[in-house]
Short mmCIF file of C-alpha atoms and ligand atoms in Angstrom, two decimals:
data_model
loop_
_atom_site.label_atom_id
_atom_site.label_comp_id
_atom_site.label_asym_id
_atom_site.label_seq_id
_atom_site.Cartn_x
_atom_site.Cartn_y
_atom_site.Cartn_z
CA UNK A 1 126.78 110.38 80.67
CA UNK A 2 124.59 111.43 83.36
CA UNK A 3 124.36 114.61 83.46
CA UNK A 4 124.31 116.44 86.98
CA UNK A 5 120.65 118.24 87.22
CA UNK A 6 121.53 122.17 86.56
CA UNK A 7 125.34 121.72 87.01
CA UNK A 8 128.05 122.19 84.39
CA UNK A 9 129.29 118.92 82.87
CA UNK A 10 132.64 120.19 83.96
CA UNK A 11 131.65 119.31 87.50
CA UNK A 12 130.29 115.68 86.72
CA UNK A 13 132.22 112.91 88.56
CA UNK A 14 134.94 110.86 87.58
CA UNK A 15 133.43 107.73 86.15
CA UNK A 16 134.77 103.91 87.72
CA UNK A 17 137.35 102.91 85.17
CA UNK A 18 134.86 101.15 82.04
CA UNK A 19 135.79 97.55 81.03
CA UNK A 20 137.45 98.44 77.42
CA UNK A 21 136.35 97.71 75.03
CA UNK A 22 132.99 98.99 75.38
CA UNK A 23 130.80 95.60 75.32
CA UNK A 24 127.31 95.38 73.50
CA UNK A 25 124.45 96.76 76.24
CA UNK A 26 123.05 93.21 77.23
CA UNK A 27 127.07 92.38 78.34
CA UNK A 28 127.59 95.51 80.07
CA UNK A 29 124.15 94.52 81.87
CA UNK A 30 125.65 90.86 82.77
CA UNK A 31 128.70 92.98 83.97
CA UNK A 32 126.44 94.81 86.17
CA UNK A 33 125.09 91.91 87.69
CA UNK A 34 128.44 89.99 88.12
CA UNK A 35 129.76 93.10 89.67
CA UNK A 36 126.86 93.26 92.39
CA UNK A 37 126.98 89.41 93.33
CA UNK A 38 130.82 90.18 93.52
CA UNK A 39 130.38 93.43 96.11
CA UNK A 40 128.02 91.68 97.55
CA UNK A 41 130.35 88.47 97.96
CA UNK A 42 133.00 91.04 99.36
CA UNK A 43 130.74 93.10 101.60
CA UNK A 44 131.86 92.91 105.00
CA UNK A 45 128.29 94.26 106.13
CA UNK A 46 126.38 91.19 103.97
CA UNK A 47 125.51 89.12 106.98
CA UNK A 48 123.53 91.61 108.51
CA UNK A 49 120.86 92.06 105.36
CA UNK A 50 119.98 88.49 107.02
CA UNK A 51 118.48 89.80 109.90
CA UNK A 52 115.89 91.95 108.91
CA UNK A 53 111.97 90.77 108.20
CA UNK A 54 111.31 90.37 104.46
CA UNK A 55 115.05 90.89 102.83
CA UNK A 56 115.14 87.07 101.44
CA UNK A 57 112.06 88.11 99.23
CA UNK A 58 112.40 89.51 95.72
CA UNK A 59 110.96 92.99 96.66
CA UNK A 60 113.28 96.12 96.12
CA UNK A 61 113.34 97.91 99.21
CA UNK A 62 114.65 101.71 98.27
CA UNK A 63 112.65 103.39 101.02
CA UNK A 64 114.98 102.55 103.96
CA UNK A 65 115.26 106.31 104.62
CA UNK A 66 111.88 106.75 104.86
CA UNK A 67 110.97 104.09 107.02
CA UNK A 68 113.84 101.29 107.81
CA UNK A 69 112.66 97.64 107.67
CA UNK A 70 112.37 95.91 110.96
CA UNK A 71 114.77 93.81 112.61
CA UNK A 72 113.91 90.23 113.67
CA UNK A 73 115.59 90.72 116.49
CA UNK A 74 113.64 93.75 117.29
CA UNK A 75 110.07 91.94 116.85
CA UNK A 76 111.10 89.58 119.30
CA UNK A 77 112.25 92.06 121.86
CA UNK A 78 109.24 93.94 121.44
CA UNK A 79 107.24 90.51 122.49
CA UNK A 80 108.90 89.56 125.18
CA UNK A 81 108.60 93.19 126.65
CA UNK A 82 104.93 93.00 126.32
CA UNK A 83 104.66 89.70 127.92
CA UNK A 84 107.40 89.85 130.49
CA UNK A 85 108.03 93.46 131.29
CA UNK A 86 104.54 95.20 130.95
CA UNK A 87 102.53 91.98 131.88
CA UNK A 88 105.07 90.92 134.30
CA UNK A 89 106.15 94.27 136.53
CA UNK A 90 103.28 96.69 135.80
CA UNK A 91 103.67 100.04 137.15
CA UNK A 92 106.65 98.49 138.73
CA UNK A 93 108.78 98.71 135.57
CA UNK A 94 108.91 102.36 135.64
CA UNK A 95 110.52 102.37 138.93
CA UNK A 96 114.09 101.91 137.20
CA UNK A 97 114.65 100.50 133.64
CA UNK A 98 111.58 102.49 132.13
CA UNK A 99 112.65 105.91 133.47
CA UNK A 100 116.09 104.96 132.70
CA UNK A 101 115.32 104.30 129.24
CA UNK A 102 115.26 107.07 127.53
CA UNK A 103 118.32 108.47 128.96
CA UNK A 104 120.70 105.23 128.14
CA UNK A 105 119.40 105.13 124.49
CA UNK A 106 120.50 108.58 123.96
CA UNK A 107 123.97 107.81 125.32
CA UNK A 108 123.71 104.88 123.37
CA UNK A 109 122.88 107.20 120.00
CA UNK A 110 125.32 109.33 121.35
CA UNK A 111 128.22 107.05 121.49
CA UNK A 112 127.62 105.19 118.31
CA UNK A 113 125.85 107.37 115.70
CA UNK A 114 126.40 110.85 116.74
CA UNK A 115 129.63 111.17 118.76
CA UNK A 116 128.40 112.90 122.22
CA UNK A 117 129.60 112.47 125.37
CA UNK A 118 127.04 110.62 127.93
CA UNK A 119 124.54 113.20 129.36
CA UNK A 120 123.92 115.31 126.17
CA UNK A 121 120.97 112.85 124.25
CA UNK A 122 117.62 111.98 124.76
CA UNK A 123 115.58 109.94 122.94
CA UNK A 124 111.83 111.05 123.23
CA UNK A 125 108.80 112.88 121.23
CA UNK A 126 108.50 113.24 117.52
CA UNK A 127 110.69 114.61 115.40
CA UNK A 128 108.67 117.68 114.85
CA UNK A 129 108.15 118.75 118.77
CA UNK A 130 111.51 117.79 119.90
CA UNK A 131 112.70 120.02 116.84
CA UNK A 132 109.85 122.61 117.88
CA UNK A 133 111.23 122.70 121.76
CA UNK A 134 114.98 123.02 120.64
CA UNK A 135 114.43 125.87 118.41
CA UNK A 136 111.89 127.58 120.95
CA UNK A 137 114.77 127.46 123.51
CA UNK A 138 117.22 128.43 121.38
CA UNK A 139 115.66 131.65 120.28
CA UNK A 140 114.52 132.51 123.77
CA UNK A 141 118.09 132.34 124.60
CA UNK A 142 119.76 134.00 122.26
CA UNK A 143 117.09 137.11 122.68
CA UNK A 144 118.04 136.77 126.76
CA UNK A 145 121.71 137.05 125.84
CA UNK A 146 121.12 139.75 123.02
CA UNK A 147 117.85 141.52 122.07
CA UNK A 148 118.98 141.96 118.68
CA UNK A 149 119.26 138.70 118.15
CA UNK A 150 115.37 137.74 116.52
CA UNK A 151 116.34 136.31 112.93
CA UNK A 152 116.34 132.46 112.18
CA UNK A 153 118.09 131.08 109.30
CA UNK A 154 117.09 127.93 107.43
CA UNK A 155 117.69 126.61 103.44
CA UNK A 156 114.19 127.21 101.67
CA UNK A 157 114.16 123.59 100.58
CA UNK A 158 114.55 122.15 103.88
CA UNK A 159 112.55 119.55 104.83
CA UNK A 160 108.89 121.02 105.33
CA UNK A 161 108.70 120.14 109.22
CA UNK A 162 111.75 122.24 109.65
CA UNK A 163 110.18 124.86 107.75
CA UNK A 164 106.88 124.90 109.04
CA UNK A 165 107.87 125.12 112.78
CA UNK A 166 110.60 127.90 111.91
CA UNK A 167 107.31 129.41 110.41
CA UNK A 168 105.30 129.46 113.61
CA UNK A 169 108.03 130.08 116.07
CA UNK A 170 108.94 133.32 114.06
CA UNK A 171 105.28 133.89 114.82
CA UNK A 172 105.07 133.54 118.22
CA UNK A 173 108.00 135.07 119.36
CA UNK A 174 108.32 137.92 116.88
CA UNK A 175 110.94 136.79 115.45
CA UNK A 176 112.32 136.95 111.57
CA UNK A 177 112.71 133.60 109.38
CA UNK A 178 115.71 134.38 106.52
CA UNK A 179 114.85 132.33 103.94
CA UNK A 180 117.95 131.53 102.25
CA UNK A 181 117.43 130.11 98.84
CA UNK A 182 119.35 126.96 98.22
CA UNK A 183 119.96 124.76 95.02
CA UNK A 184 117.35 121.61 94.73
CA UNK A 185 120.14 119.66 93.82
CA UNK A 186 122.48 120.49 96.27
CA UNK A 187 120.90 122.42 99.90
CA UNK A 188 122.86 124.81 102.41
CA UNK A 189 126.86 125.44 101.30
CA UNK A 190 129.09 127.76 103.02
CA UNK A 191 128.99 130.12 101.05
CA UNK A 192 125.23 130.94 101.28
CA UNK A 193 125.61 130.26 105.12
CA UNK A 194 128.21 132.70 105.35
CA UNK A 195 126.15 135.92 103.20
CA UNK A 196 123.09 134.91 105.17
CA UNK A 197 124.40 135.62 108.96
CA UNK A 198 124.85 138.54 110.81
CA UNK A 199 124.53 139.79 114.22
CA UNK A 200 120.88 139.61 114.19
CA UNK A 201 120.97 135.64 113.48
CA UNK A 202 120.11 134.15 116.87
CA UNK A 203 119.71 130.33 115.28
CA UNK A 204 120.90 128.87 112.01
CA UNK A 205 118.90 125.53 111.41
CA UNK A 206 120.04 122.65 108.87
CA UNK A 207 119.78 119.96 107.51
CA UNK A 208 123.02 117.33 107.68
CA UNK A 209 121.98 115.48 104.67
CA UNK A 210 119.18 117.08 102.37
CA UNK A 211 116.01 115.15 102.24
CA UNK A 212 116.06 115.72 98.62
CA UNK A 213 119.14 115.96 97.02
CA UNK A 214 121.10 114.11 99.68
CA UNK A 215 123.53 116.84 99.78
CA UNK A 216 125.57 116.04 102.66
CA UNK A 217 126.58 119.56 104.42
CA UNK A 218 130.15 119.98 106.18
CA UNK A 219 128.61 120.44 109.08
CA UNK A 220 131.78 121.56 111.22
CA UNK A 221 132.30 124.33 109.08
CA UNK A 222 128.88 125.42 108.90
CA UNK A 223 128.81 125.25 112.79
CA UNK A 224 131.69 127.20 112.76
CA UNK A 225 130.61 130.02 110.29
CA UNK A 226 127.43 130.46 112.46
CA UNK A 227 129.60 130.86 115.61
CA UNK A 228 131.75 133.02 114.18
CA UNK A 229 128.61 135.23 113.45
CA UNK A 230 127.29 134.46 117.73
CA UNK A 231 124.67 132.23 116.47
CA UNK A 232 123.31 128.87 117.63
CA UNK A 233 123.38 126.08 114.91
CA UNK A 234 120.36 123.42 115.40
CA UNK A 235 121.70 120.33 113.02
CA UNK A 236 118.38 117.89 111.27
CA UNK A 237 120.10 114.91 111.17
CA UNK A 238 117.10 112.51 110.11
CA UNK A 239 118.57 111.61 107.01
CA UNK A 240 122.25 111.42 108.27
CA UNK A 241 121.79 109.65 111.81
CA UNK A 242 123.06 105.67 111.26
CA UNK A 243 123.91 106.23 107.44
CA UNK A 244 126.57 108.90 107.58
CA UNK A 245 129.19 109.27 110.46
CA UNK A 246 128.40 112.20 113.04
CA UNK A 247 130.45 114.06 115.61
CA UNK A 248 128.31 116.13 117.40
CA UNK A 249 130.91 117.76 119.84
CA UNK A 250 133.97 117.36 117.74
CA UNK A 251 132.13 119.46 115.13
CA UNK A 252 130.55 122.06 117.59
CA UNK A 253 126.95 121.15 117.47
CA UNK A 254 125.20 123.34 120.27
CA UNK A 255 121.87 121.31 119.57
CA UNK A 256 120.46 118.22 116.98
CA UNK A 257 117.33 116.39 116.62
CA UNK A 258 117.18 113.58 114.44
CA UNK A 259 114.62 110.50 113.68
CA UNK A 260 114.90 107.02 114.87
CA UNK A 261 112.57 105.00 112.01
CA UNK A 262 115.06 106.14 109.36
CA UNK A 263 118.52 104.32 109.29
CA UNK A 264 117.67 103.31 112.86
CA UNK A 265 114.71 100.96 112.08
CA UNK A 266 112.60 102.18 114.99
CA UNK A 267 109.38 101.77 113.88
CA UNK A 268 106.83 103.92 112.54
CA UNK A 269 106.52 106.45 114.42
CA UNK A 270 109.05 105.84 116.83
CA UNK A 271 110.51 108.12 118.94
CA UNK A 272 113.61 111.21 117.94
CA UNK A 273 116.77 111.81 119.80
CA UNK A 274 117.71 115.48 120.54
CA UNK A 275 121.04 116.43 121.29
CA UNK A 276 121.84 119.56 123.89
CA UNK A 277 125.71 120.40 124.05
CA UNK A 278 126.60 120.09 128.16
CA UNK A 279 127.28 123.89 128.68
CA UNK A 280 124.03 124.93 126.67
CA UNK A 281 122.00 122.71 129.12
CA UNK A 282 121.33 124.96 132.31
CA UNK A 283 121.02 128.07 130.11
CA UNK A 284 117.98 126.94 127.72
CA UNK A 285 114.56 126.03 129.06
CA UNK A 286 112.04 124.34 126.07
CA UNK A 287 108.74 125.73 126.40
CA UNK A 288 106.74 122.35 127.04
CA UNK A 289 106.80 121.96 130.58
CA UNK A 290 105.95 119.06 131.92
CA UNK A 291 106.32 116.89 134.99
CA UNK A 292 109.45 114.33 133.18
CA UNK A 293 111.27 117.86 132.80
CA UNK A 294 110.96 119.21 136.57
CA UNK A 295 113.42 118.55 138.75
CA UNK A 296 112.49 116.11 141.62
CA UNK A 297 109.46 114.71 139.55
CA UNK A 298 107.64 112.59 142.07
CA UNK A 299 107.92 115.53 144.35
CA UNK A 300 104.57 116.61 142.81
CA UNK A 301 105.95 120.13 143.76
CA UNK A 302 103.61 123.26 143.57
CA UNK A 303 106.17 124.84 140.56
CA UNK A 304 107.91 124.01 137.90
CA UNK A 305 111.74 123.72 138.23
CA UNK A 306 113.41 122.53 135.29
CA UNK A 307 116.20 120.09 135.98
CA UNK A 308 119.41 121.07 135.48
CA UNK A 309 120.50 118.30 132.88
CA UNK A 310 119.29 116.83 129.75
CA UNK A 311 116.00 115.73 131.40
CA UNK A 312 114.73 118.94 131.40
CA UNK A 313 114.30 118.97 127.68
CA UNK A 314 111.37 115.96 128.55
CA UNK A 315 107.85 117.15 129.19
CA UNK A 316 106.01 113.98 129.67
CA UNK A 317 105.69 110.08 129.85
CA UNK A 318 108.21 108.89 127.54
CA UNK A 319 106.86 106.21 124.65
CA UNK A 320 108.34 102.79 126.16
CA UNK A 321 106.93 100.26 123.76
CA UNK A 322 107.64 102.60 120.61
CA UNK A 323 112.14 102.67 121.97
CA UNK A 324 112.51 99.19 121.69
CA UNK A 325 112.69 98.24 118.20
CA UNK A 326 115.72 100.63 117.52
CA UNK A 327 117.59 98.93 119.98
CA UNK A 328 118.49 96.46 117.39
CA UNK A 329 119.50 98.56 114.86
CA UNK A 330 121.61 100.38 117.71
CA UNK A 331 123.21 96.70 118.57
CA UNK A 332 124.58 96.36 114.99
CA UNK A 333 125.58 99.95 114.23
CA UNK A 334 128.03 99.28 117.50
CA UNK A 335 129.34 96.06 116.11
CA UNK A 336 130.25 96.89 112.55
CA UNK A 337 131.04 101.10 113.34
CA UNK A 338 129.93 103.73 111.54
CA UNK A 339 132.74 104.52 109.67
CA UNK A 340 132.39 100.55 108.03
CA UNK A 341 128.52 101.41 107.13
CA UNK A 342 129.71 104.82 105.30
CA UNK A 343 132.09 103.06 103.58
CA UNK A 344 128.89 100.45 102.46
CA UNK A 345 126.43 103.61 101.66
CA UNK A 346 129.14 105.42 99.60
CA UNK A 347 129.38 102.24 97.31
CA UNK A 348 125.21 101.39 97.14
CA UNK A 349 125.18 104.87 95.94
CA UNK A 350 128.14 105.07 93.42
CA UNK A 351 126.78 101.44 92.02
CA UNK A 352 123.13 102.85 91.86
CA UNK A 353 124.67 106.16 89.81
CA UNK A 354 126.83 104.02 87.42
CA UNK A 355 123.83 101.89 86.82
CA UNK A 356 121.75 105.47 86.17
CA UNK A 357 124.48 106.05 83.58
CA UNK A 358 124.46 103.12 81.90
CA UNK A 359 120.79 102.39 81.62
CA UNK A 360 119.10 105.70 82.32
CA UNK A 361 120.68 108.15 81.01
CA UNK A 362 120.13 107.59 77.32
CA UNK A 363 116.07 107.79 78.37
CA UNK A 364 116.63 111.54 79.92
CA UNK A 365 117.36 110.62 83.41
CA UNK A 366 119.72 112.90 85.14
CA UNK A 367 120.88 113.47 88.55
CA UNK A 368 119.46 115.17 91.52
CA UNK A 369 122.11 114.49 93.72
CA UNK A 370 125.53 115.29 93.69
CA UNK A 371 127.68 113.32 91.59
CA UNK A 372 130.84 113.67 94.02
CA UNK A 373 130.25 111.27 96.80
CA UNK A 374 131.97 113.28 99.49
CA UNK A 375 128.93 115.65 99.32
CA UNK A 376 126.49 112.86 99.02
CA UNK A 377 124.80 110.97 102.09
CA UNK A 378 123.17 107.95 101.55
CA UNK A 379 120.16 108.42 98.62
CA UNK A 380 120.23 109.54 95.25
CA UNK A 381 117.54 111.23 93.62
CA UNK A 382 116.86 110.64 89.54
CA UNK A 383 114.84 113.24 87.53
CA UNK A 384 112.92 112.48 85.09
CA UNK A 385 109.55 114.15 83.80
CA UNK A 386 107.92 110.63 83.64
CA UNK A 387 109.29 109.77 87.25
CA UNK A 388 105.54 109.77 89.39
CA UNK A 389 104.24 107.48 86.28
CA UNK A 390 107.25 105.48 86.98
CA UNK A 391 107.07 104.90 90.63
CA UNK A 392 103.72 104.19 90.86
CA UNK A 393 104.27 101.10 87.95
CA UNK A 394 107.62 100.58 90.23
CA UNK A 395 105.04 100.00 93.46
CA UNK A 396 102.77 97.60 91.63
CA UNK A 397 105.89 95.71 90.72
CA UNK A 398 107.48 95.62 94.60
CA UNK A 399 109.96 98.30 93.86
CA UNK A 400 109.81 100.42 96.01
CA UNK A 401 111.38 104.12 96.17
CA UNK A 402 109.88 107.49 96.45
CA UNK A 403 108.29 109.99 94.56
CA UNK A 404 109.50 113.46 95.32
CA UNK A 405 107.94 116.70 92.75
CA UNK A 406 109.25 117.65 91.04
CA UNK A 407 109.92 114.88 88.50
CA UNK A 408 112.43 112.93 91.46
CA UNK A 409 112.82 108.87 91.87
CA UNK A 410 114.36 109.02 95.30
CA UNK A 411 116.22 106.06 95.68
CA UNK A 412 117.39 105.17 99.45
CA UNK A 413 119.65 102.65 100.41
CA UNK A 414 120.09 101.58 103.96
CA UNK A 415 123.56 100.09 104.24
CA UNK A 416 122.77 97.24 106.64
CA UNK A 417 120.21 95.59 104.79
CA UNK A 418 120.33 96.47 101.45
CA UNK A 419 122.20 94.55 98.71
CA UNK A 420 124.48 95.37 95.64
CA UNK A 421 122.52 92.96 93.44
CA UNK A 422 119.43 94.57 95.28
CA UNK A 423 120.31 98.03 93.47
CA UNK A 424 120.90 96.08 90.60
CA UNK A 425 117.30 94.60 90.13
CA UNK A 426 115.58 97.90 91.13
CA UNK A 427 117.50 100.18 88.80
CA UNK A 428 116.98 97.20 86.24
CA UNK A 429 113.01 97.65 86.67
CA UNK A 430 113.21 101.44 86.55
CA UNK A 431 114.88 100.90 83.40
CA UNK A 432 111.99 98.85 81.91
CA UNK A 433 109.39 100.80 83.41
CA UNK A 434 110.14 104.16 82.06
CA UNK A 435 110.88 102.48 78.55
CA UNK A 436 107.58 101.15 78.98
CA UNK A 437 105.92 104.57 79.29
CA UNK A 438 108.16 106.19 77.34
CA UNK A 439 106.84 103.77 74.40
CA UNK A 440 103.64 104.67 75.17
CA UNK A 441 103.90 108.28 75.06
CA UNK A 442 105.20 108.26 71.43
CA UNK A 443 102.27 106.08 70.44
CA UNK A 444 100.18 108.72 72.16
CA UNK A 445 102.15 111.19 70.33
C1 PLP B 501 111.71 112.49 108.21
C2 PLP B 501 112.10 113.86 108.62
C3 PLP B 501 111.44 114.52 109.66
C4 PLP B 501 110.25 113.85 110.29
O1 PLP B 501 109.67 114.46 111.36
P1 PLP B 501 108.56 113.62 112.17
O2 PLP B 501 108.18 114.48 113.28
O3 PLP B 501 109.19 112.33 112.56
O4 PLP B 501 107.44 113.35 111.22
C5 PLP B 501 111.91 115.75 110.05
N1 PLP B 501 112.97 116.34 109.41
C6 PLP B 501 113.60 115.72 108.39
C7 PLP B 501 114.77 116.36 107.71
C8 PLP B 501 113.18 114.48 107.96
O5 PLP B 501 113.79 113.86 106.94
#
């Protein structure tokens, strides 16, 4: 059994039904495999595995969290806009489409992957500064509304961007970061939520699914607990946006950044979405001001003057070439629904535990995730002292994953273009590999 890292065994899942008897290890293995070319024969989602670069090769792809593969599709768009639309219009192409852009990809994100309303999403900096300029405004607000207000909340094992900026903004506005110390194998629950704010919380920030763990948060009930205490909530949803379903103003999001060469394929590099609810809009100003943010831009006016929508949360020229690739990602997400590429995750990730069970566990692997898929998004992290030997013999032999200290194989799975019998092979090799050292630490021994 695998056990849960630093949980009770009580709380372990409930195992898929085993075939009975229990077959020899090499038949359970040939199970395996027949049961992957079967989901994989059954998967709904198969066909569109075919459409990104690279999947018909042998190489294990478990990094599509970190950086998505790219779509075929998308090199070709990406082509043809550098030949026809840069080379073609010129300057000219900003005059509509280009300024437009921006905009109707967050509507696009909106509608699809997030659930929010037209007008509420941009797509546009990094991660990091739109993060930066949504928490800036939203503790400038909240100290408007109420001086009082001057702490920010966040899970001490957020993702280090998150933590770094709450750092500096806490800095340079005298305000108070409450660190609030979180489980590695799960992140931010209710219940720590709920002892951590007060009437002196102006912003809670979080993290839908945990970088780490994968812990997916409820994130309508930890909006509500920090409204309840007349707090903003800022969700992270990098590692949730186009893997795990999202309703941003069902749930009572007030603002959310998230990244776009995760799930969404974009690209190294390319450009986050942030998400402002409608009613927050006018109230919050983001502290980079530049001319995309000002209302009646070409005006070339002597002072700033935010506009009154979602474009004010701009600053400057938007990164054209670097929105495109995403586009195809976006395409596919609104064909087969989020709800169908859950449904895909939550079995890569069950099939990728039972295969830790059955061929990792007896080495010492256990989990870093939780076992109960309902609070899992769409990775799984393995623990294992041996893990960064294992990764890096993983890498030589094209499987990829990620290395996380300490002692975590983080295992990602994007739903649209990775396989069953994908899984299959990589947890096969991790298998082998850590035998493989193992063996060789007990000669060393
Ligand atoms: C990947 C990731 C980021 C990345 O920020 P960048 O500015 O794109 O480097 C931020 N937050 C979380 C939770 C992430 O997983």
């Amino acid at each position: 059994m695998l056990e849960p890292h630093g949980q009770s065994v009580a709380t372990a899942r409930r195992r898929r039904a085993e075939p009975a008897p229990r077959p020899r290890v090499s038949r359970v293995l040939d199970a395996r495999l027949a049961y992957a070319r079967r989901a994989d024969r059954a998967d709904g989602l198969a066909h569109f595995r075919t459409r990104f670069v690279g999947a018909d090769t042998d190489l294990v792809y478990f990094d599509g969290n970190s950086l998505g593969r790219p779509p075929i599709a998308a090199v070709e768009g990406v082509e043809r806009f550098l030949r026809e639309q840069w080379g073609g219009r010129l300057i000219r192409g900003w005059d509509e489409s280009w300024l437009r852009l921006p905009l109707e990809l967050g509507d696009r994100i909106g509608a699809s992957v997030i659930g929010a309303k037209p007008g509420q999403t941009v797509v546009g900096d990094s991660t990091t500064v739109l993060l930066y300029k949504l928490m800036r405004a939203a503790v400038d607000g909240q100290r408007r509304r109420d001086p009082n207000r001057v702490e920010i909340v966040i899970g001490d094992d957020d993702f280090p961007t998150d933590r770094y900026l709450v750092e500096g903004i806490a800095a340079e506005r005298g305000a108070r970061v409450r660190w609030v110390p979180v489980d590695r194998s799960r992140g931010l629950t209710p219940e720590l939520l709920a002892a951590a704010v007060g009437p002196r919380t102006a912003l809670v920030v979080a993290s839908h699914v945990s970088y780490r763990s994968a812990y997916l948060a409820d994130a309508a009930l930890l909006s509500r607990i920090a409204h309840d205490a007349g707090a903003l909530v800022l969700w992270d949803l990098c590692h949730s946006a186009g893997s795990v379903p999202i309703e941003a103003d069902a749930w009572g999001f007030d603002l959310a950044a998230g990244c776009t060469y995760k799930y969404l394929n974009g690209g190294p590099g390319s450009p986050a979405f942030a998400y402002v609810r409608d009613d927050l809009q006018p109230l919050l100003r983001q502290p980079i001001q530049g001319w995309f943010g000002s209302a009646d831009q070409f005006a070339m006016g002597p002072g700033y003057r935010p506009e009154p929508d979602i474009r004010r949360f701009q600053s400057g020229t938007p990164p054209i070439v670097g929105m495109l690739a995403m586009v195809s990602t976006l395409e596919m997400i609104e064909d087969a629904g989020m709800a169908a590429v859950r449904e895909k995750s939550v079995a890569l990730t069950e099939f990728a535990i039972d295969l830790a069970e059955e061929l990792l566990a007896p080495l010492g692997v256990t989990l870093g995730s939780p076992p109960d898929p309902a609070e899992r998004g769409g990775h799984v992290l393995l623990h294992h002292d041996a893990m960064r030997e294992v990764n890096a013999r993983l890498w030589e032999r094209d499987v990829i994953g990620d290395y996380r200290d300490p002692g975590g194989l983080r295992i990602g799975l994007a739903p649209l273009s990775t396989s069953f019998e994908e899984v299959h092979r990589g947890l096969t090799a991790v298998q082998t590999v850590l035998r493989e050292v193992l063996a060789e630490r007990a000669g060393l021994g």
